[in-house]
Amino acid sequence: MSKVIIAWFRQDLRIRDNPVLAEVLRRDAAVLPVYIHAPEEDGAWAPGAASRWWLYHALAGLAGDLEALGLPLVIRRGSPEEALTSIVASMRGAGHPVDSVACARVYEPDRVQHDEQVREVLDEVGVGWWQGNASLLIEPEHVCNKSGDPFRVFTPFWKHLRGLPPEPPVAVDADRLEAPDHVPDSLALDDLELLPTRSWDDGIAAAWDPSPAGARTVLEDFVEERVTAYKRCRDVPGVNGTSRLSPYLHSGQVGPRQVWAAVHAAGGADNDGGFTFLSEVAWREFAYHLLHHFPRTTDEPMYEKYRDFPWAPDPQALQAWQKGRTGYPFVDAGMRQLWKTGWMHNRVRMVAASFLVKHLLQPWQDGARWFWDTLVDADLASNTMGWQWVAGSGADAAPYFRIFNPFGQGEKFDPDGDYVREFVPELAGLPDKYIHRPWEAPDEVLAKAGVVLGETYPEPIIEHRAGRQRALDALEATRQQAG
Ligand SMILES: Cc1cc2nc3c(=O)[nH]c(=O)nc-3n(C[C@H](O)[C@H](O)[C@H](O)COP(=O)(O)OP(=O)(O)OC[C@H]3O[C@@H](n4cnc5c(N)ncnc54)[C@H](O)[C@@H]3O)c2cc1C
């Protein structure tokens, strides 16, 4: 094989259903797999600490899978155009010129812009450029409403999406992949310094298997054992009711077409559980389409009238929330689950995020940054949409005046207090009646449970009704300002 194509891996860290590898095979070329760590390229949204942990293991897994096929992964660090042109020069020098660089399309605004530059630089050195879709069910350009505009409301988007013929996973005959005769220098994975220097990752390591086998098992187990119960269980954080596929989907260890096909193959799409689950996968799709059409929403409210919202930045309140010390057990359990395991249940994400932006009146961008650094599934599209949804400022958002009750939500979705007891163990001895509102417990009940409010567990950082009213007043002020 004389033709060489660089397969530039990014958020498509898998071999099956990888359109880049399929393209290499279609063109009968040898493949040079490359990963370039370029956090500078992502500006303010460079991968956070938990994401870097995941990335390390996902890359180790990918490198192992490639190695088994006789394909060494070339790892570089720094600007992609410099890394790629240096690899191109090395291959040319060794008499194996690179025909083109193939990669999966990305949607993060900084990366999209950067890709243009990379393409131009490659063009200057006579190397081609190819991009395919590894991350989405369907690309944003192919989905619009009857007026030709992007959907801003989820329900019609979902109806439209499920009416389209589903794209099957891309077939990759991996055994046919061949390495070129020359392979340029590579860094070791450890040189990328993705893992923490001071160990804080035990909880994350205990909660996840970030390997390719882990990705396959999580998908198979969910589709075979749990998808039918999804609708019933997905809102209960104390049970294992959701798929926990989000970090695998973010890194591309699993692609949405594979998820879609697996659910259909197991007959899951025909029952309530499977249907509801696929609609959640479609929320992810919606988030990516929104990011594509409205790239500035990563940092700014989508709707102008929220630009001058009277936030009350307070570093102490923000820190209490980050540490899971607000005095509201359901919120605190979520924030501690996040810190310990790098993930938080969706129901609790909504309640904890709402508590920050409404009861505490902190800018949603501060919450988004904290999630960004601590989530193993931190994803610019879904995180942006999630926070704008909670703040009421995004597409199809929850209206700002709808304010989650932080203990009522706990009583509804964690009625036995299992979730709170797991992550806020200092309250474990309280009876169910008070587990979500310890401030109402009589002294003798607190004493029996070994709880001293203000000492072993905080008093509520703000009284619920006062926080709610302050948020509504802030909204009213914004409305009047906007006229
Ligand atoms: C404030 C806030 C921030 C969020 N930040 C992120 C984030 O950074 N990364 C992320 O992947 N998700 C984010 N979400 C969405 C959601 O909480 C997670 O996708 C979900 O909890 C992941 O768990 P799971 O894989 O078990 O989900 P499941 O319930 O099993 O759903 C299956 C898949 O569908 C997608 N999905 C489900 N719900 C949503 C949703 N509301 N929005 C977008 N996609 C969804 C995910 O890819 C998920 O893996 C956020 C939600 C909120 C409210």
XYZ file of C-alpha atoms and ligand atoms in Angstrom:
536
model
C 0.000 0.000 0.000
C 1.653 3.223 -1.044
C -1.033 5.690 -0.010
C -0.970 6.840 3.640
C -3.846 8.542 5.433
C -3.491 10.043 8.877
C -6.485 9.106 11.043
C -6.586 12.021 13.476
C -8.526 10.786 16.539
C -10.385 13.344 18.643
C -13.795 12.633 20.184
C -14.127 9.374 18.289
C -11.897 7.149 20.432
C -13.175 3.856 19.044
C -12.548 1.476 16.178
C -16.032 0.127 15.448
C -18.457 2.572 13.828
C -15.577 4.919 13.094
C -16.182 6.691 9.759
C -12.550 7.809 9.575
C -11.248 4.248 9.550
C -13.975 3.231 7.108
C -12.806 6.011 4.784
C -9.190 4.803 4.980
C -10.315 1.315 3.969
C -12.522 2.661 1.209
C -9.497 4.438 -0.254
C -7.286 1.405 0.113
C -4.682 3.307 2.093
C -2.383 2.525 4.998
C -3.484 4.218 8.221
C -1.383 6.262 10.593
C -3.439 6.796 13.776
C -2.597 10.071 15.534
C -3.775 11.773 18.717
C -2.792 15.386 19.415
C -3.297 16.857 22.867
C -3.957 20.543 22.276
C -5.689 22.064 25.319
C -4.634 25.569 24.214
C -6.833 25.142 21.163
C -9.904 24.892 23.411
C -9.308 28.226 25.136
C -11.454 28.581 28.245
C -13.040 25.185 27.613
C -9.912 23.028 27.700
C -10.731 19.632 29.268
C -11.159 19.827 33.033
C -9.473 17.586 35.599
C -12.066 14.780 35.593
C -12.260 14.779 31.786
C -8.485 14.518 31.547
C -8.610 11.492 33.828
C -11.156 9.877 31.529
C -9.226 10.871 28.419
C -6.054 9.206 29.730
C -7.814 5.877 30.147
C -9.798 6.164 26.933
C -6.578 6.823 25.017
C -4.805 3.946 26.738
C -7.688 1.691 25.680
C -7.685 2.952 22.114
C -3.905 2.559 21.858
C -4.246 -1.032 23.111
C -6.962 -1.860 20.575
C -4.935 -0.323 17.750
C -1.774 -2.100 18.885
C -3.622 -5.421 18.705
C -4.263 -4.634 15.040
C -0.582 -3.791 14.493
C -1.263 -0.056 14.366
C 0.833 2.114 16.692
C -0.875 5.306 17.928
C 1.317 8.370 17.407
C 0.811 10.827 20.269
C 1.790 14.477 20.033
C 1.198 17.618 22.045
C 0.740 21.235 20.915
C -0.846 22.962 17.983
C -2.495 20.457 15.614
C -1.172 22.180 12.480
C 2.407 21.988 13.772
C 2.025 18.401 14.915
C 0.425 17.298 11.664
C 2.911 19.100 9.412
C 5.793 17.629 11.396
C 4.337 14.131 10.955
C 3.770 14.823 7.252
C 7.426 15.924 6.926
C 8.665 12.831 8.738
C 6.638 10.544 6.470
C 7.779 12.398 3.356
C 11.418 12.171 4.507
C 11.049 8.425 4.937
C 9.587 8.053 1.450
C 5.975 7.479 2.552
C 4.145 10.703 1.706
C 0.823 11.367 3.402
C -2.123 11.600 1.055
C -4.536 13.227 3.468
C -5.661 13.752 7.030
C -9.037 12.262 7.909
C -10.879 13.074 11.116
C -14.311 13.181 12.671
C -16.131 16.466 12.702
C -16.241 18.428 15.956
C -18.745 21.077 17.043
C -17.026 23.046 19.817
C -16.765 26.611 18.438
C -13.006 27.039 19.062
C -12.242 23.691 17.469
C -14.434 24.379 14.454
C -12.541 27.600 13.839
C -9.213 25.902 14.323
C -10.074 23.128 11.887
C -10.296 25.725 9.122
C -6.713 26.800 9.837
C -5.504 23.205 9.954
C -7.156 22.482 6.627
C -5.474 25.527 5.033
C -2.037 24.632 6.402
C -2.381 21.072 5.136
C -3.481 22.379 1.773
C -0.299 24.479 1.595
C 1.841 21.358 2.032
C -0.187 19.392 -0.499
C -2.073 17.158 1.931
C -5.828 16.554 1.594
C -8.520 16.844 4.278
C -11.566 14.678 4.935
C -14.157 14.868 7.681
C -16.965 12.502 8.626
C -19.652 12.233 11.284
C -18.746 10.089 14.285
C -20.546 11.980 17.072
C -24.129 12.504 15.982
C -27.120 10.640 14.631
C -27.499 13.295 11.994
C -25.558 16.450 11.210
C -27.115 19.826 12.030
C -27.290 20.983 8.393
C -29.767 18.212 7.631
C -32.307 19.181 10.271
C -34.493 22.274 10.140
C -38.101 23.260 10.745
C -40.649 24.106 8.035
C -39.302 27.668 7.779
C -35.803 26.343 7.194
C -34.594 27.500 10.637
C -32.984 25.445 13.377
C -35.380 23.958 15.920
C -35.369 25.786 19.245
C -37.957 23.564 20.882
C -37.186 19.955 21.667
C -40.529 18.191 21.010
C -40.799 19.087 17.286
C -37.062 18.422 16.926
C -37.525 14.929 18.372
C -40.577 14.257 16.216
C -38.618 15.307 13.133
C -35.561 13.276 14.120
C -37.412 10.040 14.686
C -39.148 10.406 11.336
C -35.815 10.318 9.524
C -34.318 7.027 8.339
C -31.786 6.050 11.036
C -28.190 5.802 9.871
C -26.734 2.430 10.851
C -23.322 2.238 12.542
C -20.457 2.451 10.052
C -18.965 -0.950 9.205
C -15.193 -1.124 9.741
C -13.380 -4.286 8.706
C -10.616 -3.613 11.231
C -8.493 -6.649 10.286
C -7.897 -5.063 6.896
C -6.313 -1.949 8.409
C -2.583 -1.728 7.733
C 0.144 0.458 9.189
C 2.568 2.318 6.894
C 6.160 1.071 6.733
C 7.404 4.131 8.572
C 5.957 5.436 11.846
C 7.113 8.840 13.152
C 8.171 9.504 16.773
C 5.519 9.486 19.417
C 5.268 10.801 22.956
C 4.312 8.345 25.686
C 0.756 8.776 26.960
C 2.127 9.818 30.368
C 3.931 12.743 28.719
C 0.555 14.397 28.225
C 0.255 14.799 32.011
C -3.445 14.034 32.007
C -3.564 12.315 35.378
C -3.577 14.262 38.639
C -0.234 14.639 40.387
C -1.927 14.564 43.798
C -4.255 11.611 43.987
C -7.948 12.567 44.296
C -9.260 10.093 41.778
C -9.920 6.964 43.884
C -13.684 7.551 43.918
C -13.765 8.043 40.154
C -11.640 4.952 39.551
C -13.968 2.909 41.774
C -17.084 4.153 39.971
C -16.022 3.651 36.346
C -14.382 1.325 33.874
C -13.235 3.723 31.148
C -11.754 0.984 28.930
C -13.172 -0.051 25.524
C -14.427 -3.263 27.159
C -16.097 -1.135 29.841
C -17.860 0.887 27.138
C -19.173 -2.260 25.458
C -20.296 -3.814 28.736
C -22.131 -0.710 29.915
C -24.068 -0.486 26.651
C -24.837 -4.217 26.473
C -25.820 -4.466 30.119
C -28.112 -1.472 29.881
C -29.819 -2.579 26.678
C -30.231 -6.186 27.786
C -31.116 -5.703 31.430
C -32.346 -2.236 32.230
C -33.691 -0.262 29.297
C -37.266 -1.494 29.726
C -37.337 -0.105 33.276
C -35.758 3.196 32.221
C -38.930 5.289 32.212
C -39.856 4.117 35.704
C -36.403 4.363 37.257
C -34.589 7.169 35.491
C -35.582 9.877 37.964
C -34.603 7.967 41.098
C -30.983 8.771 41.914
C -30.731 6.082 44.586
C -31.083 3.272 42.014
C -29.010 2.397 38.975
C -31.794 3.453 36.623
C -29.985 5.306 33.850
C -27.426 4.042 31.362
C -24.337 5.945 32.590
C -23.225 6.076 28.984
C -22.530 9.822 29.008
C -18.720 9.769 29.423
C -18.391 7.039 26.774
C -20.555 9.047 24.404
C -18.583 12.198 25.081
C -15.204 10.599 24.360
C -16.641 8.715 21.405
C -15.848 5.305 22.881
C -19.464 4.637 21.987
C -21.244 6.463 19.165
C -24.932 7.443 19.188
C -25.603 5.327 16.084
C -24.379 2.279 18.012
C -26.648 3.146 20.930
C -29.608 3.675 18.617
C -28.984 0.387 16.802
C -28.429 -1.578 20.034
C -31.723 -0.368 21.525
C -33.604 -1.210 18.315
C -31.912 -4.609 17.956
C -33.020 -5.531 21.470
C -36.574 -4.459 20.638
C -36.244 -1.726 23.237
C -37.516 1.085 21.022
C -41.026 -0.394 21.080
C -41.525 -0.148 24.812
C -41.916 2.939 26.954
C -38.479 2.524 28.498
C -36.624 2.278 25.198
C -38.608 5.088 23.616
C -38.003 7.424 26.547
C -34.324 6.503 26.599
C -33.927 7.284 22.888
C -35.612 10.625 23.470
C -32.881 11.401 26.001
C -30.232 10.484 23.442
C -32.067 12.929 21.191
C -31.635 15.664 23.850
C -27.897 15.175 23.401
C -28.369 15.535 19.672
C -30.463 18.680 20.215
C -27.675 20.127 22.378
C -25.114 19.609 19.600
C -27.369 21.158 17.001
C -27.906 24.174 19.263
C -24.168 24.536 19.830
C -23.612 24.444 16.081
C -26.226 27.108 15.367
C -25.671 29.294 18.443
C -21.975 28.911 19.331
C -21.815 31.956 21.612
C -24.246 30.309 24.073
C -21.350 28.550 25.809
C -20.756 31.818 27.656
C -23.735 34.065 26.989
C -27.480 33.632 27.453
C -29.214 32.675 24.259
C -31.907 35.291 24.762
C -30.879 38.922 24.989
C -33.266 39.822 27.814
C -31.198 37.710 30.253
C -27.966 39.545 29.496
C -28.376 41.994 32.387
C -29.854 39.560 34.897
C -29.041 40.868 38.402
C -26.865 38.021 39.661
C -25.372 38.403 43.108
C -21.912 36.796 42.836
C -20.835 35.515 46.243
C -17.686 33.353 46.409
C -18.699 31.884 49.772
C -22.097 30.764 48.523
C -20.495 29.312 45.410
C -17.989 27.425 47.517
C -20.642 26.039 49.868
C -22.485 24.707 46.826
C -19.318 23.266 45.269
C -18.434 21.444 48.458
C -21.940 20.112 49.086
C -22.469 22.196 52.221
C -25.639 24.163 51.467
C -27.658 22.553 54.254
C -30.084 21.015 51.721
C -29.298 17.281 51.781
C -30.509 16.441 48.249
C -28.421 19.240 46.713
C -25.422 18.380 48.873
C -25.660 14.674 48.020
C -25.547 15.575 44.324
C -22.578 17.880 44.684
C -20.702 15.265 46.698
C -21.570 12.506 44.235
C -20.072 14.751 41.569
C -16.891 15.374 43.535
C -16.463 11.747 44.509
C -17.413 9.930 41.299
C -17.133 12.568 38.545
C -20.830 12.181 37.675
C -24.180 13.318 39.019
C -27.617 11.910 38.346
C -29.619 14.037 35.886
C -32.492 14.749 38.280
C -30.041 16.021 40.871
C -28.085 18.012 38.260
C -31.301 19.902 37.568
C -32.080 20.500 41.239
C -28.513 21.394 42.286
C -28.040 23.701 39.306
C -31.390 25.359 39.938
C -30.453 25.882 43.593
C -27.263 27.678 42.539
C -28.823 30.010 39.982
C -32.142 30.615 41.740
C -31.864 30.248 45.521
C -28.266 31.478 45.586
C -28.539 33.844 42.586
C -25.102 32.851 41.282
C -24.354 33.226 37.551
C -25.038 29.988 35.687
C -21.644 30.325 34.018
C -19.953 29.711 37.414
C -21.903 26.506 37.836
C -21.131 25.427 34.285
C -17.400 25.905 34.936
C -17.519 23.808 38.100
C -19.334 21.011 36.304
C -16.819 21.351 33.487
C -13.919 20.674 35.810
C -15.513 17.896 37.840
C -17.650 15.836 35.416
C -16.140 12.864 33.612
C -18.814 13.460 30.965
C -18.172 17.239 30.703
C -19.452 18.057 27.255
C -19.652 21.579 25.900
C -22.919 21.008 24.036
C -24.828 19.212 26.807
C -23.396 21.255 29.660
C -24.214 24.524 27.924
C -27.739 23.423 27.127
C -28.243 22.039 30.662
C -27.205 25.249 32.354
C -29.105 27.517 29.982
C -32.145 25.288 30.517
C -31.896 25.653 34.272
C -31.251 29.402 34.100
C -34.260 29.843 31.831
C -32.160 31.672 29.249
C -31.729 28.999 26.567
C -33.686 27.166 23.886
C -36.698 25.284 25.250
C -35.587 26.223 28.763
C -37.495 25.740 31.991
C -39.123 29.104 32.685
C -37.088 31.001 35.265
C -40.134 31.348 37.558
C -40.370 27.556 37.909
C -38.153 26.987 40.914
C -37.340 23.498 42.141
C -38.007 22.962 45.813
C -34.680 21.523 47.021
C -36.172 19.327 49.757
C -39.490 18.583 48.000
C -37.538 17.138 45.064
C -35.596 14.961 47.480
C -38.763 13.695 49.139
C -40.305 12.898 45.773
C -37.354 11.216 44.091
C -35.412 9.858 47.068
C -38.293 9.035 49.421
C -36.317 6.521 51.478
C -33.290 8.799 51.634
C -30.956 6.115 50.198
C -29.199 8.589 47.947
C -28.695 11.173 50.678
C -27.484 8.529 53.135
C -24.892 7.318 50.624
C -23.356 10.703 49.895
C -24.090 12.662 53.087
C -23.267 9.964 55.641
C -23.333 12.345 58.594
C -27.138 12.418 58.189
C -27.522 8.655 57.761
C -28.985 8.145 61.244
C -31.939 10.513 60.678
C -35.346 8.938 60.098
C -36.788 9.205 56.558
C -39.184 11.909 57.718
C -36.339 14.359 58.342
C -33.616 13.160 56.016
C -34.437 15.870 53.453
C -35.151 18.633 55.993
C -33.010 18.086 59.069
C -33.696 21.631 60.286
C -37.243 20.537 61.166
C -36.145 17.549 63.236
C -36.776 17.819 67.010
C -33.648 18.128 69.148
C -33.930 14.590 70.502
C -34.165 13.146 66.973
C -31.074 15.085 65.914
C -29.236 14.020 69.055
C -30.122 10.368 68.515
C -28.816 10.567 64.940
C -25.624 12.310 66.112
C -26.441 15.424 64.081
C -25.551 18.871 65.388
C -26.791 21.426 62.903
C -24.197 24.084 62.208
C -21.471 21.685 63.368
C -21.728 18.187 61.912
C -23.957 19.398 59.056
C -24.746 22.997 57.989
C -27.924 24.908 58.644
C -29.654 25.829 55.346
C -27.559 28.485 53.621
C -30.757 30.342 52.755
C -34.331 29.776 53.814
C -36.243 28.186 50.930
C -39.077 30.713 50.641
C -36.734 33.690 51.003
C -34.423 32.309 48.282
C -37.372 31.626 46.029
C -38.770 35.116 46.468
C -35.379 36.754 45.871
C -35.087 34.831 42.598
C -38.581 35.858 41.498
C -37.813 39.500 42.327
C -34.638 39.313 40.238
C -36.658 37.938 37.344
C -39.249 40.684 37.702
C -36.484 43.332 37.667
C -35.104 41.812 34.457
C -38.532 41.786 32.847
C -39.139 45.428 33.678
C -35.718 46.384 32.358
C -36.380 44.539 29.120
C -39.702 46.388 28.862
C -26.991 21.563 34.494
C -26.767 20.325 33.648
C -25.517 20.066 33.106
C -25.301 18.931 32.318
N -24.046 18.705 31.804
C -23.835 17.620 31.020
C -22.558 17.355 30.468
O -21.596 18.118 30.648
N -22.395 16.234 29.732
C -23.431 15.370 29.476
O -23.232 14.353 28.792
N -24.652 15.618 29.960
C -24.895 16.700 30.723
N -26.155 16.919 31.244
C -27.264 16.048 30.819
C -27.546 14.808 31.677
O -27.578 15.139 33.028
C -26.510 13.695 31.456
O -26.337 13.457 30.084
C -26.986 12.395 32.116
O -27.177 12.585 33.489
C -25.931 11.319 31.876
O -26.259 10.143 32.549
P -26.662 8.829 31.743
O -25.647 8.542 30.705
O -26.939 7.772 32.729
O -28.002 9.312 31.038
P -29.234 8.500 30.452
O -30.436 8.964 31.163
O -28.976 7.061 30.408
O -29.357 9.072 28.967
C -28.659 8.495 27.862
C -27.822 9.533 27.175
O -28.651 10.566 26.661
C -27.977 11.814 26.767
N -28.755 12.692 27.657
C -29.600 12.325 28.649
N -30.157 13.416 29.208
C -29.650 14.481 28.564
C -29.838 15.886 28.681
N -30.687 16.416 29.564
N -29.118 16.698 27.876
C -28.271 16.202 26.956
N -28.058 14.867 26.790
C -28.745 14.027 27.580
C -26.616 11.537 27.374
O -25.681 11.422 26.329
C -26.837 10.212 28.088
O -25.662 9.462 28.227
C -26.384 18.047 32.053
C -27.644 18.319 32.607
C -27.832 19.432 33.405
C -29.191 19.696 33.991
